[in-house]
């Protein structure tokens, strides 16, 4: 007579079986998505980079600004894919890791690439016609060049998720465990660097936009080297009289208060004049009211060594967002 539970699988065996199923599923997804990724890289390399080089529609510097190290990234994928198809995951990914620097270079060039594309589409009639012709090829389906340019950065995020999952579901006794673990770490570090580059580029865009909104002699260089956090209208509540609307720009180290220029101003209509700059390292922040979560807004008190500001918003959610951003700026200066 068979003992109860004799046919049940050992917990260790069940765990190994789960790992193996997840590993197989992840490996299959990595392979299938790499094939599609390489196909799309090849479309751009063949029908854009290669033909543009042959035709001379763009000067070499313009072509490099637009595509960066695209062909080298394509070559790295061509090296990786045969290893994945042969099931040599660890060996293939370990060999791929020296190419990760290409993704860092591509990220650093991303903003320049988009600017170059827009400029060339606007002013270069030959290039505009060429792009339209190539995008109309059946190989591209409904994809446009602008949709394809961010592809390597999107793929890097997929690499991070898939290779991490592959390493986590590979047993420590597997021959490629160390290779996969090392590859997952290096890919993750590269993804973090690329994310930081993207954050800096977005911040630079915000700073340029804010600087363009500020006018007057005092505004020159105000945004240089700062991290932008938030902007919006708040009501300044004076000791006497009615609250006055002012535009506030919050950076990591200062709060800038600005007043709109008159609409009929000949040269500076639509811009703001800087009225005060408050250092966040010297700020003490309190909510006077607006704790209840109702819809009536609230009041924030900001105390500085030489001045005290009372800022009001009629929107409770907006007030909470400002309180959070101000708290973040103050804590970053005191850490």
PDB file of N, CA and C in Angstrom, residues 287 289-299 313-320:
ATOM      1  N   UNK A 287       2.210  74.670   7.657  1.00  0.00           N
ATOM      2  CA  UNK A 287       0.867  74.810   7.098  1.00  0.00           C
ATOM      3  C   UNK A 287      -0.014  75.507   8.126  1.00  0.00           C
ATOM      4  N   UNK A 289      -3.318  76.560   7.578  1.00  0.00           N
ATOM      5  CA  UNK A 289      -4.518  75.731   7.515  1.00  0.00           C
ATOM      6  C   UNK A 289      -4.534  75.059   6.157  1.00  0.00           C
ATOM      7  N   UNK A 290      -5.368  74.031   6.036  1.00  0.00           N
ATOM      8  CA  UNK A 290      -5.382  73.213   4.840  1.00  0.00           C
ATOM      9  C   UNK A 290      -5.012  71.778   5.149  1.00  0.00           C
ATOM     10  N   UNK A 291      -5.259  71.354   6.422  1.00  0.00           N
ATOM     11  CA  UNK A 291      -4.937  69.991   6.848  1.00  0.00           C
ATOM     12  C   UNK A 291      -6.094  69.021   6.641  1.00  0.00           C
ATOM     13  N   UNK A 292      -7.280  69.545   6.480  1.00  0.00           N
ATOM     14  CA  UNK A 292      -8.464  68.683   6.558  1.00  0.00           C
ATOM     15  C   UNK A 292      -8.709  67.866   5.308  1.00  0.00           C
ATOM     16  N   UNK A 293      -8.064  68.222   4.208  1.00  0.00           N
ATOM     17  CA  UNK A 293      -8.298  67.505   2.964  1.00  0.00           C
ATOM     18  C   UNK A 293      -9.562  67.944   2.267  1.00  0.00           C
ATOM     19  N   UNK A 294     -10.141  69.054   2.684  1.00  0.00           N
ATOM     20  CA  UNK A 294     -11.340  69.565   2.030  1.00  0.00           C
ATOM     21  C   UNK A 294     -11.006  70.263   0.736  1.00  0.00           C
ATOM     22  N   UNK A 295     -11.986  70.947   0.177  1.00  0.00           N
ATOM     23  CA  UNK A 295     -11.808  71.578  -1.130  1.00  0.00           C
ATOM     24  C   UNK A 295     -11.598  73.086  -1.032  1.00  0.00           C
ATOM     25  N   UNK A 296     -11.368  73.617   0.180  1.00  0.00           N
ATOM     26  CA  UNK A 296     -11.314  75.069   0.365  1.00  0.00           C
ATOM     27  C   UNK A 296      -9.902  75.629   0.240  1.00  0.00           C
ATOM     28  N   UNK A 297      -8.919  74.824  -0.105  1.00  0.00           N
ATOM     29  CA  UNK A 297      -7.559  75.335  -0.235  1.00  0.00           C
ATOM     30  C   UNK A 297      -6.854  75.430   1.096  1.00  0.00           C
ATOM     31  N   UNK A 298      -5.914  76.362   1.202  1.00  0.00           N
ATOM     32  CA  UNK A 298      -5.174  76.479   2.447  1.00  0.00           C
ATOM     33  C   UNK A 298      -4.111  77.556   2.368  1.00  0.00           C
ATOM     34  N   UNK A 299      -3.300  77.621   3.423  1.00  0.00           N
ATOM     35  CA  UNK A 299      -2.313  78.690   3.585  1.00  0.00           C
ATOM     36  C   UNK A 299      -1.007  78.083   4.074  1.00  0.00           C
ATOM     37  N   UNK A 313      -3.509  79.148  -1.565  1.00  0.00           N
ATOM     38  CA  UNK A 313      -4.085  78.546  -2.762  1.00  0.00           C
ATOM     39  C   UNK A 313      -5.515  78.142  -2.445  1.00  0.00           C
ATOM     40  N   UNK A 314      -6.397  78.336  -3.411  1.00  0.00           N
ATOM     41  CA  UNK A 314      -7.796  77.923  -3.222  1.00  0.00           C
ATOM     42  C   UNK A 314      -8.005  76.468  -3.602  1.00  0.00           C
ATOM     43  N   UNK A 315      -6.958  75.823  -4.079  1.00  0.00           N
ATOM     44  CA  UNK A 315      -7.025  74.420  -4.490  1.00  0.00           C
ATOM     45  C   UNK A 315      -6.262  73.580  -3.470  1.00  0.00           C
ATOM     46  N   UNK A 316      -6.976  72.733  -2.745  1.00  0.00           N
ATOM     47  CA  UNK A 316      -6.346  71.929  -1.691  1.00  0.00           C
ATOM     48  C   UNK A 316      -5.273  70.994  -2.234  1.00  0.00           C
ATOM     49  N   UNK A 317      -5.544  70.357  -3.363  1.00  0.00           N
ATOM     50  CA  UNK A 317      -4.564  69.429  -3.939  1.00  0.00           C
ATOM     51  C   UNK A 317      -3.304  70.172  -4.383  1.00  0.00           C
ATOM     52  N   UNK A 318      -3.497  71.352  -4.970  1.00  0.00           N
ATOM     53  CA  UNK A 318      -2.361  72.163  -5.388  1.00  0.00           C
ATOM     54  C   UNK A 318      -1.522  72.579  -4.181  1.00  0.00           C
ATOM     55  N   UNK A 319      -2.189  72.929  -3.101  1.00  0.00           N
ATOM     56  CA  UNK A 319      -1.476  73.319  -1.881  1.00  0.00           C
ATOM     57  C   UNK A 319      -0.632  72.161  -1.338  1.00  0.00           C
ATOM     58  N   UNK A 320      -1.198  70.962  -1.335  1.00  0.00           N
ATOM     59  CA  UNK A 320      -0.471  69.787  -0.844  1.00  0.00           C
ATOM     60  C   UNK A 320       0.755  69.505  -1.713  1.00  0.00           C
TER      61      UNK A 320
END
